[in-house]
Tab-separated table of C-alpha atoms and ligand atoms in Angstrom:
chain	number	residue	atom	x	y	z
A	747	UNK	CA	12.021	-16.740	7.588
A	748	UNK	CA	11.552	-15.409	4.055
A	749	UNK	CA	11.109	-11.691	4.290
A	750	UNK	CA	9.785	-8.938	2.061
A	751	UNK	CA	12.200	-6.813	0.092
A	752	UNK	CA	10.505	-3.654	1.290
A	753	UNK	CA	12.929	-2.785	4.078
A	754	UNK	CA	14.622	-3.921	7.287
A	755	UNK	CA	11.586	-3.948	9.576
A	756	UNK	CA	9.356	-7.006	9.848
A	757	UNK	CA	5.587	-6.607	9.874
A	758	UNK	CA	3.361	-8.704	12.136
A	759	UNK	CA	2.171	-10.593	9.028
A	760	UNK	CA	5.703	-11.513	7.961
A	761	UNK	CA	6.584	-12.574	11.500
A	762	UNK	CA	3.576	-14.882	11.751
A	763	UNK	CA	3.338	-16.401	8.258
A	764	UNK	CA	6.058	-17.317	5.797
A	765	UNK	CA	6.116	-15.465	2.516
A	766	UNK	CA	5.976	-17.864	-0.415
A	767	UNK	CA	8.726	-18.236	-2.947
A	768	UNK	CA	8.038	-19.695	-6.388
A	769	UNK	CA	10.424	-20.579	-9.186
A	770	UNK	CA	11.740	-17.769	-11.350
A	771	UNK	CA	10.758	-17.659	-14.990
A	772	UNK	CA	13.622	-19.106	-17.007
A	773	UNK	CA	12.241	-19.172	-20.540
A	774	UNK	CA	10.189	-17.002	-22.835
A	775	UNK	CA	6.529	-18.031	-22.953
A	776	UNK	CA	3.106	-17.159	-24.316
A	777	UNK	CA	-0.096	-16.852	-22.364
A	778	UNK	CA	-3.556	-15.359	-22.492
A	779	UNK	CA	-3.057	-12.866	-19.653
A	780	UNK	CA	0.174	-11.727	-17.982
A	781	UNK	CA	-0.208	-10.074	-14.579
A	782	UNK	CA	2.731	-8.114	-13.156
A	783	UNK	CA	2.594	-8.098	-9.350
A	784	UNK	CA	1.662	-10.886	-6.903
A	785	UNK	CA	0.096	-8.742	-4.198
A	786	UNK	CA	-3.601	-8.611	-3.404
A	787	UNK	CA	-4.496	-6.811	-6.677
A	788	UNK	CA	-2.600	-9.195	-8.953
A	789	UNK	CA	-3.616	-12.407	-7.222
A	790	UNK	CA	-7.300	-11.434	-6.963
A	791	UNK	CA	-7.290	-10.673	-10.701
A	792	UNK	CA	-5.512	-13.962	-11.395
A	793	UNK	CA	-7.938	-15.897	-9.214
A	794	UNK	CA	-11.051	-14.508	-10.903
A	795	UNK	CA	-9.646	-14.986	-14.406
A	796	UNK	CA	-8.429	-18.535	-13.822
A	797	UNK	CA	-11.776	-19.322	-12.230
A	798	UNK	CA	-13.353	-18.174	-15.500
A	799	UNK	CA	-11.112	-20.609	-17.385
A	800	UNK	CA	-8.511	-18.156	-18.716
A	801	UNK	CA	-4.807	-18.897	-19.009
A	802	UNK	CA	-2.876	-16.648	-16.623
A	803	UNK	CA	0.748	-16.051	-15.681
A	804	UNK	CA	1.652	-13.893	-12.672
A	805	UNK	CA	5.180	-12.571	-12.222
A	806	UNK	CA	6.631	-10.653	-9.278
A	807	UNK	CA	10.086	-9.233	-8.688
A	808	UNK	CA	10.091	-10.601	-5.139
A	809	UNK	CA	8.084	-13.102	-3.106
A	810	UNK	CA	4.304	-13.646	-3.165
A	811	UNK	CA	2.813	-10.700	-1.259
A	812	UNK	CA	6.351	-9.522	-0.469
A	813	UNK	CA	5.819	-5.949	-1.630
A	814	UNK	CA	3.563	-3.322	-0.137
A	815	UNK	CA	0.829	-5.867	0.554
A	816	UNK	CA	2.877	-7.369	3.408
A	817	UNK	CA	3.119	-3.898	5.050
A	818	UNK	CA	-0.617	-3.298	5.428
A	819	UNK	CA	-2.648	-3.443	8.633
A	820	UNK	CA	-5.314	-5.411	6.723
A	821	UNK	CA	-8.335	-3.321	7.672
A	822	UNK	CA	-11.367	-3.936	5.467
A	823	UNK	CA	-13.674	-0.949	5.387
A	824	UNK	CA	-16.263	0.646	3.147
A	825	UNK	CA	-16.067	3.952	5.060
A	826	UNK	CA	-13.702	5.569	2.590
A	827	UNK	CA	-10.621	7.164	4.215
A	828	UNK	CA	-11.089	10.565	2.649
A	829	UNK	CA	-14.622	10.669	4.080
A	830	UNK	CA	-17.826	9.965	2.230
A	831	UNK	CA	-18.828	13.665	2.167
A	832	UNK	CA	-15.614	14.580	0.340
A	833	UNK	CA	-16.036	11.704	-2.124
A	834	UNK	CA	-19.565	13.017	-2.747
A	835	UNK	CA	-18.248	16.573	-3.164
A	836	UNK	CA	-15.547	15.490	-5.640
A	837	UNK	CA	-17.489	12.838	-7.576
A	838	UNK	CA	-21.208	13.538	-7.034
A	839	UNK	CA	-23.713	11.450	-5.069
A	840	UNK	CA	-24.195	8.675	-7.617
A	841	UNK	CA	-20.496	7.932	-8.066
A	842	UNK	CA	-19.904	8.185	-4.317
A	843	UNK	CA	-22.665	5.615	-3.858
A	844	UNK	CA	-21.000	3.321	-6.410
A	845	UNK	CA	-17.609	3.768	-4.718
A	846	UNK	CA	-19.090	2.783	-1.353
A	847	UNK	CA	-20.824	-0.162	-3.021
A	848	UNK	CA	-17.490	-1.260	-4.544
A	849	UNK	CA	-15.717	-1.270	-1.166
A	850	UNK	CA	-18.692	-3.064	0.420
A	851	UNK	CA	-18.648	-5.742	-2.298
A	852	UNK	CA	-14.861	-6.082	-1.985
A	853	UNK	CA	-15.235	-7.103	1.667
A	854	UNK	CA	-18.007	-9.534	0.638
A	855	UNK	CA	-15.743	-10.922	-2.093
A	856	UNK	CA	-12.841	-11.570	0.282
A	857	UNK	CA	-15.257	-13.337	2.650
A	858	UNK	CA	-16.712	-15.362	-0.240
A	859	UNK	CA	-13.317	-16.416	-1.609
A	860	UNK	CA	-11.983	-17.306	1.855
A	861	UNK	CA	-15.083	-19.433	2.495
A	862	UNK	CA	-15.235	-21.118	-0.914
A	863	UNK	CA	-11.517	-21.856	-1.067
A	864	UNK	CA	-11.380	-22.774	2.630
A	865	UNK	CA	-8.634	-20.207	3.308
A	866	UNK	CA	-7.965	-20.047	7.041
A	867	UNK	CA	-7.028	-16.345	7.139
A	868	UNK	CA	-8.629	-15.131	10.410
A	869	UNK	CA	-11.307	-13.271	8.446
A	870	UNK	CA	-13.904	-11.705	10.692
A	871	UNK	CA	-16.690	-9.175	10.492
A	872	UNK	CA	-16.660	-6.399	13.045
A	873	UNK	CA	-17.827	-2.844	13.659
A	874	UNK	CA	-15.783	0.191	12.685
A	875	UNK	CA	-15.772	3.393	14.784
A	876	UNK	CA	-14.761	6.849	13.592
A	877	UNK	CA	-14.181	9.296	16.438
A	878	UNK	CA	-12.985	12.870	16.712
A	879	UNK	CA	-9.283	13.288	17.461
A	880	UNK	CA	-8.131	15.938	19.961
A	881	UNK	CA	-5.973	17.299	17.157
A	882	UNK	CA	-8.410	16.512	14.335
A	883	UNK	CA	-11.262	17.994	12.396
A	884	UNK	CA	-14.778	17.994	13.857
A	885	UNK	CA	-16.537	16.679	10.764
A	886	UNK	CA	-18.561	13.774	12.158
A	887	UNK	CA	-21.890	15.528	11.478
A	888	UNK	CA	-21.009	16.119	7.842
A	889	UNK	CA	-19.814	12.545	7.491
A	890	UNK	CA	-22.940	11.115	9.068
A	891	UNK	CA	-25.190	13.166	6.821
A	892	UNK	CA	-23.431	11.987	3.662
A	893	UNK	CA	-22.828	8.382	4.738
A	894	UNK	CA	-26.394	7.652	5.851
A	895	UNK	CA	-27.586	8.199	2.268
A	896	UNK	CA	-25.526	5.319	0.940
A	897	UNK	CA	-24.473	2.906	3.684
A	898	UNK	CA	-25.227	1.563	7.116
A	899	UNK	CA	-24.036	3.999	9.781
A	900	UNK	CA	-25.264	5.200	13.163
A	901	UNK	CA	-24.292	7.729	15.792
A	902	UNK	CA	-23.294	6.194	19.112
A	903	UNK	CA	-22.366	7.814	22.419
A	904	UNK	CA	-18.809	6.535	22.418
A	905	UNK	CA	-16.620	3.862	20.868
A	906	UNK	CA	-16.277	0.663	22.935
A	907	UNK	CA	-12.803	1.457	24.272
A	908	UNK	CA	-12.795	0.623	27.972
A	909	UNK	CA	-10.541	3.277	29.428
A	910	UNK	CA	-10.958	6.080	26.957
A	911	UNK	CA	-14.035	8.152	26.283
A	912	UNK	CA	-13.953	9.005	22.607
A	913	UNK	CA	-17.115	11.086	22.847
A	914	UNK	CA	-19.879	10.697	20.281
A	915	UNK	CA	-18.712	8.763	17.236
A	916	UNK	CA	-19.953	6.988	14.126
A	917	UNK	CA	-20.445	3.222	14.013
A	918	UNK	CA	-20.126	1.434	10.666
A	919	UNK	CA	-21.319	-2.192	10.906
A	920	UNK	CA	-20.052	-5.138	8.830
A	921	UNK	CA	-16.483	-4.014	8.337
A	922	UNK	CA	-13.808	-6.718	8.259
A	923	UNK	CA	-10.271	-7.764	9.037
A	924	UNK	CA	-8.039	-10.684	8.124
A	925	UNK	CA	-4.468	-11.968	8.035
A	926	UNK	CA	-3.305	-10.793	4.656
A	927	UNK	CA	-0.443	-13.245	4.098
A	928	UNK	CA	-2.561	-16.266	5.073
A	929	UNK	CA	-5.182	-15.017	2.608
A	930	UNK	CA	-2.638	-14.513	-0.193
A	931	UNK	CA	-1.146	-17.917	0.434
A	932	UNK	CA	-4.596	-19.508	-0.051
A	933	UNK	CA	-5.303	-17.317	-3.062
A	934	UNK	CA	-2.012	-18.327	-4.719
A	935	UNK	CA	-2.818	-21.989	-4.126
A	936	UNK	CA	-6.278	-21.548	-5.669
A	937	UNK	CA	-4.813	-19.767	-8.708
A	938	UNK	CA	-2.463	-22.690	-9.294
A	939	UNK	CA	-5.222	-25.239	-8.759
A	940	UNK	CA	-7.173	-23.390	-11.449
A	941	UNK	CA	-4.233	-23.751	-13.845
A	942	UNK	CA	-2.548	-20.372	-13.339
A	943	UNK	CA	1.235	-20.106	-13.050
A	944	UNK	CA	3.086	-17.813	-10.627
A	945	UNK	CA	6.774	-16.870	-10.832
A	946	UNK	CA	8.648	-14.969	-8.151
A	947	UNK	CA	11.980	-13.132	-8.415
A	948	UNK	CA	11.027	-12.278	-11.989
A	949	UNK	CA	11.290	-8.533	-12.568
A	950	UNK	CA	9.374	-6.917	-15.419
A	951	UNK	CA	11.376	-4.077	-16.922
A	952	UNK	CA	9.348	-3.256	-20.008
A	953	UNK	CA	5.950	-3.881	-21.545
A	954	UNK	CA	4.116	-2.903	-24.687
A	955	UNK	CA	0.475	-3.165	-25.629
A	956	UNK	CA	-1.203	-2.418	-28.969
A	957	UNK	CA	-1.038	-5.155	-31.633
A	958	UNK	CA	1.475	-7.532	-30.089
A	959	UNK	CA	1.460	-7.135	-26.306
A	960	UNK	CA	4.460	-8.450	-24.441
A	961	UNK	CA	6.406	-8.093	-21.211
A	962	UNK	CA	10.185	-8.233	-20.968
A	963	UNK	CA	11.945	-9.368	-17.808
A	964	UNK	CA	15.265	-8.308	-16.323
A	965	UNK	CA	16.618	-11.783	-17.056
A	966	UNK	CA	15.899	-11.463	-20.764
A	967	UNK	CA	12.697	-13.511	-21.130
A	968	UNK	CA	9.706	-12.316	-23.103
A	969	UNK	CA	6.100	-13.083	-22.142
A	970	UNK	CA	3.694	-12.684	-25.035
A	971	UNK	CA	0.098	-12.191	-23.910
A	972	UNK	CA	-3.246	-11.025	-25.229
A	973	UNK	CA	-3.737	-8.824	-22.149
A	974	UNK	CA	-1.340	-7.353	-19.599
A	975	UNK	CA	-2.302	-6.256	-16.079
A	976	UNK	CA	-0.049	-3.816	-14.202
A	977	UNK	CA	-0.765	-4.731	-10.586
A	978	UNK	CA	2.362	-3.280	-9.025
A	979	UNK	CA	1.859	-0.622	-6.365
A	980	UNK	CA	2.864	2.019	-8.898
A	981	UNK	CA	2.345	0.934	-12.542
A	982	UNK	CA	5.735	0.567	-14.193
A	983	UNK	CA	6.402	2.583	-17.346
A	984	UNK	CA	3.513	4.932	-16.667
A	985	UNK	CA	3.686	8.699	-16.336
A	986	UNK	CA	1.189	8.954	-13.492
A	987	UNK	CA	3.644	10.137	-10.853
A	988	UNK	CA	2.181	13.667	-10.751
A	989	UNK	CA	-1.214	12.128	-9.945
A	990	UNK	CA	0.129	9.651	-7.381
A	991	UNK	CA	2.109	11.188	-4.495
A	992	UNK	CA	3.843	8.498	-2.413
A	993	UNK	CA	3.624	8.283	1.378
A	994	UNK	CA	5.184	6.247	4.171
A	995	UNK	CA	3.026	5.175	7.088
A	996	UNK	CA	4.123	3.729	10.453
A	997	UNK	CA	2.698	0.859	12.494
A	998	UNK	CA	3.277	-0.583	15.957
A	999	UNK	CA	1.963	-3.925	17.230
A	1000	UNK	CA	1.690	-4.040	21.039
A	1001	UNK	CA	0.990	-6.937	23.385
A	1002	UNK	CA	-2.356	-6.617	25.224
A	1003	UNK	CA	-4.064	-9.196	27.501
A	1004	UNK	CA	-6.485	-11.472	25.680
A	1005	UNK	CA	-9.877	-9.877	25.179
A	1006	UNK	CA	-8.877	-6.598	26.849
A	1007	UNK	CA	-9.550	-4.543	23.710
A	1008	UNK	CA	-12.883	-4.845	21.908
A	1009	UNK	CA	-12.517	-6.544	18.545
A	1010	UNK	CA	-13.341	-3.636	16.232
A	1011	UNK	CA	-11.738	-1.187	13.831
A	1012	UNK	CA	-11.107	2.295	15.218
A	1013	UNK	CA	-9.858	5.391	13.433
A	1014	UNK	CA	-9.854	9.088	14.242
A	1015	UNK	CA	-10.199	12.397	12.403
A	1016	UNK	CA	-6.567	13.526	12.705
A	1017	UNK	CA	-4.652	14.247	9.515
A	1018	UNK	CA	-2.854	11.894	9.120
A	1019	UNK	CA	-5.316	9.764	11.021
A	1020	UNK	CA	-4.572	6.885	13.431
A	1021	UNK	CA	-6.043	3.465	12.720
A	1022	UNK	CA	-6.405	0.632	15.207
A	1023	UNK	CA	-7.364	-3.049	15.222
A	1024	UNK	CA	-6.498	-6.197	17.177
A	1025	UNK	CA	-5.160	-9.565	16.095
A	1026	UNK	CA	-5.543	-12.678	18.233
A	1027	UNK	CA	-2.561	-14.763	19.285
A	1028	UNK	CA	-2.636	-17.904	21.449
A	1029	UNK	CA	-1.505	-16.262	24.710
A	1030	UNK	CA	-2.295	-12.604	24.113
A	1031	UNK	CA	-3.730	-10.191	21.552
A	1032	UNK	CA	-1.762	-7.791	19.420
A	1033	UNK	CA	-3.037	-4.216	19.282
A	1034	UNK	CA	-2.081	-2.819	15.880
A	1035	UNK	CA	-1.897	0.974	15.660
A	1036	UNK	CA	-0.833	2.936	12.574
A	1037	UNK	CA	-0.467	6.527	11.451
A	1038	UNK	CA	2.081	9.403	11.366
A	1039	UNK	CA	2.290	9.319	7.546
A	1040	UNK	CA	4.597	11.567	5.543
A	1041	UNK	CA	5.662	12.000	1.930
A	1042	UNK	CA	8.197	9.309	1.012
A	1043	UNK	CA	11.807	10.455	1.323
A	1044	UNK	CA	10.933	13.795	2.895
A	1045	UNK	CA	11.415	12.865	6.581
A	1046	UNK	CA	13.716	10.437	8.371
A	1047	UNK	CA	12.516	10.417	11.979
A	1048	UNK	CA	10.831	7.026	12.356
A	1049	UNK	CA	11.759	6.643	16.026
A	1050	UNK	CA	10.016	9.885	16.899
A	1051	UNK	CA	6.942	8.738	14.966
A	1052	UNK	CA	6.881	5.334	16.695
A	1053	UNK	CA	7.290	7.053	20.096
A	1054	UNK	CA	4.401	9.347	19.270
A	1055	UNK	CA	2.186	6.412	18.248
A	1056	UNK	CA	3.117	4.558	21.449
A	1057	UNK	CA	2.340	7.554	23.638
A	1058	UNK	CA	-1.023	8.002	21.886
A	1059	UNK	CA	-1.739	4.284	22.318
A	1060	UNK	CA	-0.836	4.157	26.034
A	1061	UNK	CA	-3.166	7.078	26.773
A	1062	UNK	CA	-6.139	5.404	25.117
A	1063	UNK	CA	-5.275	1.733	25.651
A	1064	UNK	CA	-3.417	1.604	29.000
A	1065	UNK	CA	-3.571	-2.201	28.916
A	1066	UNK	CA	-0.893	-2.148	26.148
A	1067	UNK	CA	2.162	-3.763	27.728
A	1068	UNK	CA	5.019	-3.530	25.271
A	1069	UNK	CA	5.709	-3.011	21.614
A	1070	UNK	CA	6.326	-6.324	19.830
A	1071	UNK	CA	6.414	-5.143	16.205
A	1072	UNK	CA	7.305	-1.948	14.371
A	1073	UNK	CA	7.141	-1.498	10.638
A	1074	UNK	CA	6.465	0.998	7.893
A	1075	UNK	CA	4.756	0.762	4.521
A	1076	UNK	CA	4.187	2.739	1.366
A	1077	UNK	CA	0.966	3.897	-0.230
A	1078	UNK	CA	0.045	6.121	-3.155
A	1079	UNK	CA	-2.691	8.743	-2.850
A	1080	UNK	CA	-4.839	9.958	-5.703
A	1081	UNK	CA	-6.122	13.528	-5.746
A	1082	UNK	CA	-9.731	12.425	-5.380
A	1083	UNK	CA	-9.745	9.560	-2.860
A	1084	UNK	CA	-10.382	6.680	-5.285
A	1085	UNK	CA	-7.938	4.283	-6.931
A	1086	UNK	CA	-7.144	4.258	-10.640
A	1087	UNK	CA	-8.415	0.965	-12.055
A	1088	UNK	CA	-9.082	0.145	-15.694
A	1089	UNK	CA	-7.561	0.420	-19.155
A	1090	UNK	CA	-4.119	1.980	-19.333
A	1091	UNK	CA	-4.987	4.134	-22.362
A	1092	UNK	CA	-7.146	4.233	-25.470
A	1093	UNK	CA	-4.195	3.318	-27.652
A	1094	UNK	CA	-3.333	0.318	-25.477
A	1095	UNK	CA	-6.755	-1.090	-24.602
A	1096	UNK	CA	-5.330	-4.528	-23.784
A	1097	UNK	CA	-3.187	-3.172	-20.921
A	1098	UNK	CA	-4.887	-2.642	-17.551
A	1099	UNK	CA	-3.737	-1.046	-14.327
A	1100	UNK	CA	-4.639	-1.116	-10.645
A	1101	UNK	CA	-2.984	1.640	-8.615
A	1102	UNK	CA	-3.536	4.533	-6.208
A	1103	UNK	CA	-4.566	2.490	-3.192
A	1104	UNK	CA	-5.124	5.709	-1.207
A	1105	UNK	CA	-4.592	3.922	2.100
A	1106	UNK	CA	-7.318	1.358	1.344
A	1107	UNK	CA	-5.143	-1.189	-0.398
A	1108	UNK	CA	-7.024	-4.301	0.673
A	1109	UNK	CA	-10.411	-3.203	-0.672
A	1110	UNK	CA	-9.051	-1.166	-3.587
A	1111	UNK	CA	-6.855	-4.151	-4.573
A	1112	UNK	CA	-9.859	-6.464	-4.460
A	1113	UNK	CA	-12.024	-3.993	-6.401
A	1114	UNK	CA	-9.165	-3.898	-8.917
A	1115	UNK	CA	-9.279	-7.662	-9.351
A	1116	UNK	CA	-13.068	-7.657	-9.752
A	1117	UNK	CA	-13.197	-4.731	-12.184
A	1118	UNK	CA	-10.199	-5.642	-14.356
A	1119	UNK	CA	-11.263	-9.280	-14.643
A	1120	UNK	CA	-14.727	-8.093	-15.764
A	1121	UNK	CA	-13.163	-5.796	-18.377
A	1122	UNK	CA	-10.972	-8.608	-19.724
A	1123	UNK	CA	-13.903	-11.005	-19.786
A	1124	UNK	CA	-16.079	-8.433	-21.585
A	1125	UNK	CA	-18.573	-8.100	-18.745
A	1126	UNK	CA	-20.389	-4.879	-17.843
A	1127	UNK	CA	-19.244	-3.348	-14.579
A	1128	UNK	CA	-21.000	-0.318	-13.083
A	1129	UNK	CA	-17.811	0.823	-11.326
A	1130	UNK	CA	-15.816	1.320	-14.533
A	1131	UNK	CA	-16.369	5.070	-14.816
A	1132	UNK	CA	-15.861	5.678	-11.090
A	1133	UNK	CA	-12.325	4.255	-11.080
A	1134	UNK	CA	-11.444	5.196	-14.692
A	1135	UNK	CA	-7.679	6.006	-14.721
A	1136	UNK	CA	-8.025	8.796	-17.267
A	1137	UNK	CA	-10.605	10.691	-15.211
A	1138	UNK	CA	-9.819	14.311	-14.533
A	1139	UNK	CA	-8.901	15.002	-10.943
A	1140	UNK	CA	-12.039	16.457	-9.480
A	1141	UNK	CA	-10.316	17.615	-6.324
A	1142	UNK	CA	-9.889	21.368	-6.203
A	1143	UNK	CA	-6.639	22.687	-7.637
A	1144	UNK	CA	-6.063	24.401	-4.278
A	1145	UNK	CA	-5.685	20.999	-2.624
A	1146	UNK	CA	-3.616	19.432	-5.412
A	1147	UNK	CA	-1.005	22.202	-5.708
A	1148	UNK	CA	0.831	21.528	-2.396
A	1149	UNK	CA	1.399	17.901	-3.528
A	1150	UNK	CA	2.862	19.015	-6.853
A	1151	UNK	CA	5.107	21.602	-5.155
A	1152	UNK	CA	6.194	18.959	-2.649
A	1153	UNK	CA	7.329	16.732	-5.538
A	1154	UNK	CA	9.396	19.528	-7.073
A	1155	UNK	CA	11.117	21.228	-4.130
A	1156	UNK	CA	13.496	18.281	-3.423
A	1157	UNK	CA	15.335	18.982	-6.696
A	1158	UNK	CA	17.127	21.647	-4.671
A	1159	UNK	CA	19.248	18.768	-3.288
A	1160	UNK	CA	21.286	19.017	-6.490
A	1161	UNK	CA	22.848	22.278	-5.316
A	1162	UNK	CA	23.275	21.534	-1.616
A	1163	UNK	CA	26.307	19.867	-0.017
A	1164	UNK	CA	26.427	16.260	1.204
A	1165	UNK	CA	25.412	14.872	4.626
A	1166	UNK	CA	29.084	14.084	5.310
A	1167	UNK	CA	32.255	15.136	3.525
A	1168	UNK	CA	33.673	11.609	3.071
A	1169	UNK	CA	32.846	7.957	3.696
A	1170	UNK	CA	34.996	8.131	6.836
A	1171	UNK	CA	32.133	9.993	8.484
A	1172	UNK	CA	29.716	7.055	8.034
A	1173	UNK	CA	29.378	4.673	10.989
A	1174	UNK	CA	28.359	1.018	10.712
A	1175	UNK	CA	24.635	0.682	9.938
A	1176	UNK	CA	24.380	4.254	8.643
A	1177	UNK	CA	23.937	5.804	5.225
A	1178	UNK	CA	24.739	9.289	3.956
A	1179	UNK	CA	24.884	11.367	0.805
A	1180	UNK	CA	28.314	12.605	-0.224
A	1181	UNK	CA	28.932	15.328	-2.785
A	1182	UNK	CA	31.438	14.288	-5.424
A	1183	UNK	CA	32.093	17.078	-7.888
A	1184	UNK	CA	28.888	17.892	-9.721
A	1185	UNK	CA	27.154	14.706	-8.597
A	1186	UNK	CA	26.250	12.901	-5.398
A	1187	UNK	CA	26.956	9.455	-3.992
A	1188	UNK	CA	24.617	7.344	-1.836
A	1189	UNK	CA	26.932	5.554	0.600
A	1190	UNK	CA	25.987	2.954	3.222
A	1191	UNK	CA	28.177	1.043	5.636
A	1192	UNK	CA	26.658	-2.228	6.871
A	1193	UNK	CA	26.890	-3.645	10.393
A	1194	UNK	CA	30.153	-5.399	9.506
A	1195	UNK	CA	31.757	-2.270	8.100
A	1196	UNK	CA	31.305	-3.149	4.420
A	1197	UNK	CA	30.778	-0.020	2.343
A	1198	UNK	CA	28.198	0.205	-0.463
A	1199	UNK	CA	28.276	3.164	-2.840
A	1200	UNK	CA	25.919	3.987	-5.678
A	1201	UNK	CA	25.015	7.091	-7.593
A	1202	UNK	CA	22.479	9.101	-5.546
A	1203	UNK	CA	20.625	10.143	-8.701
A	1204	UNK	CA	17.181	8.549	-8.863
A	1205	UNK	CA	16.829	6.630	-12.118
A	1206	UNK	CA	13.275	7.894	-12.594
A	1207	UNK	CA	13.660	11.639	-13.213
A	1208	UNK	CA	16.923	12.510	-11.546
A	1209	UNK	CA	16.087	13.680	-8.000
A	1210	UNK	CA	18.684	12.973	-5.321
A	1211	UNK	CA	17.651	10.055	-3.097
A	1212	UNK	CA	17.705	10.282	0.709
A	1213	UNK	CA	18.544	7.649	3.324
A	1214	UNK	CA	15.714	5.918	5.169
A	1215	UNK	CA	17.478	4.928	8.385
A	1216	UNK	CA	14.588	2.732	9.602
A	1217	UNK	CA	14.304	0.537	6.525
A	1218	UNK	CA	17.925	0.968	5.327
A	1219	UNK	CA	16.785	2.008	1.871
A	1220	UNK	CA	17.338	4.973	-0.420
A	1221	UNK	CA	14.033	6.770	-0.916
A	1222	UNK	CA	13.305	9.402	-3.543
A	1223	UNK	CA	11.586	12.511	-2.144
A	1224	UNK	CA	10.092	13.486	-5.519
A	1225	UNK	CA	7.832	10.603	-6.584
A	1226	UNK	CA	8.508	7.821	-4.088
A	1227	UNK	CA	10.881	5.424	-5.863
A	1228	UNK	CA	12.855	3.333	-3.392
A	1229	UNK	CA	16.122	1.412	-3.724
A	1230	UNK	CA	18.021	-1.135	-1.640
A	1231	UNK	CA	21.436	-0.272	-0.232
A	1232	UNK	CA	22.993	-2.081	-3.205
A	1233	UNK	CA	20.921	0.168	-5.491
A	1234	UNK	CA	18.314	-2.361	-6.665
A	1235	UNK	CA	14.858	-0.876	-7.254
A	1236	UNK	CA	12.189	-1.682	-4.638
A	1237	UNK	CA	9.353	0.681	-5.541
A	1238	UNK	CA	8.523	2.185	-8.949
A	1239	UNK	CA	8.260	4.617	-10.728
A	1240	UNK	CA	12.004	3.905	-11.103
A	1241	UNK	CA	12.666	0.441	-12.509
A	1242	UNK	CA	16.443	0.635	-13.027
A	1243	UNK	CA	18.988	0.342	-10.225
A	1244	UNK	CA	20.914	3.336	-8.924
A	1245	UNK	CA	23.962	3.828	-11.141
A	1246	UNK	CA	27.254	2.198	-10.326
A	1247	UNK	CA	30.286	4.176	-9.282
A	1248	UNK	CA	33.822	3.186	-8.564
A	1249	UNK	CA	33.808	2.114	-4.920
A	1250	UNK	CA	36.470	3.250	-2.464
A	1251	UNK	CA	38.500	0.601	-0.686
A	1252	UNK	CA	37.162	1.271	2.868
B	1370	FES	FE1	10.748	10.491	-9.734
B	1370	FES	FE2	12.795	9.814	-8.202
B	1370	FES	S1	10.837	8.951	-8.223
B	1370	FES	S2	12.717	11.398	-9.652
């Protein structure tokens, strides 16, 4: 099984569909459009541009869909996570309406592409239900009032969960769900049929726009292009980290008897909220439940979070028999609930970005493909201003400040001691930070006792990384960069590996 580079755990999608590997780029080339990132954002953009007859090259540092896209739960919703009433408060009614329209059209677009390209990706339409959590805000009235102005929504007595009375909740019709890796596999095939080229294991390390746009790869090739699209989860070589706090989220997939849970999307008002859907298998269904998010690198208690999700699940879905899958994923929040999609800057108008999925990566990624392809093709798009990357954060400063403080406090790790005093204190399968003079070492011992040591200094802006014992990665608590145990970069903003040190002989 080819697996994503994102960490040790295996998502349901990876377990049930092979990730696709393409050839690496081995020579410098020229093209019309170079897209960095072969997740849902990059491949949707590539699909729409190749369909319009443009010459496109897509590169990815791993496998097709092997980044954050493979860690989703593949909900498709137009009921924006941050709530419609907050989107209206932050952006005004007209822009909120356009944002809802964009998410609605994104679901339509996925359905259209899957139908036209005959992609067998388990796409289905279903209702979504938002209900009040015991430990959550009671804001259903406010949400209903705002949502009814711009989308289909109704109050219902309870969500259709057999053994659990949710109380009055909101029903959003015509939501969707699909199998993301089956969809990406079909999308990649369609891109190639349209003449596009896709290269995996090809890491972009540098780009420039202006008069002679080009992308440089870690292997020394140059891709000259008229337009560049940054469709990585976090746009490399950008300085948006203060506007894009990184989070980890946790997911369990439990066996339930066939048909025992209504096929629908469910989510509650807790913060962070829980989100639920089912996926059909031949002999049983899989109940997929996610939540328990935290800032990347700032907690390392995945087992407690999984146990909490399981306990919550068993209380509401007692038919859940056992946990079959556990995984975690990364997402980037914006301060105002909507992704950043559009031109990178005024001085580099031929570079585009799609980022800030805000927990709605499937629809935001698809909106990104639709909007950026329109911009490149010179078509009007009414959503341009709504998702404009240079927009001022409209969220109140009161709400943004805790995020900024949270990105700064971890620098204190520079003056603290290590987790252990020497590598002798590290057991097989564990990682720890060791102080060495003025600096710190990130040390990991694998299951066979082999020791890996790298500098613990994040190559983005110098925070000290922390061990993620679930995924066996080094995660940066400041802005969410992540590195493998051998130091290779997994998630930007950092794009260089953790520094080398002289390894001990253990
Ligand atoms: Fe910014 Fe590590 S991600 S310092």
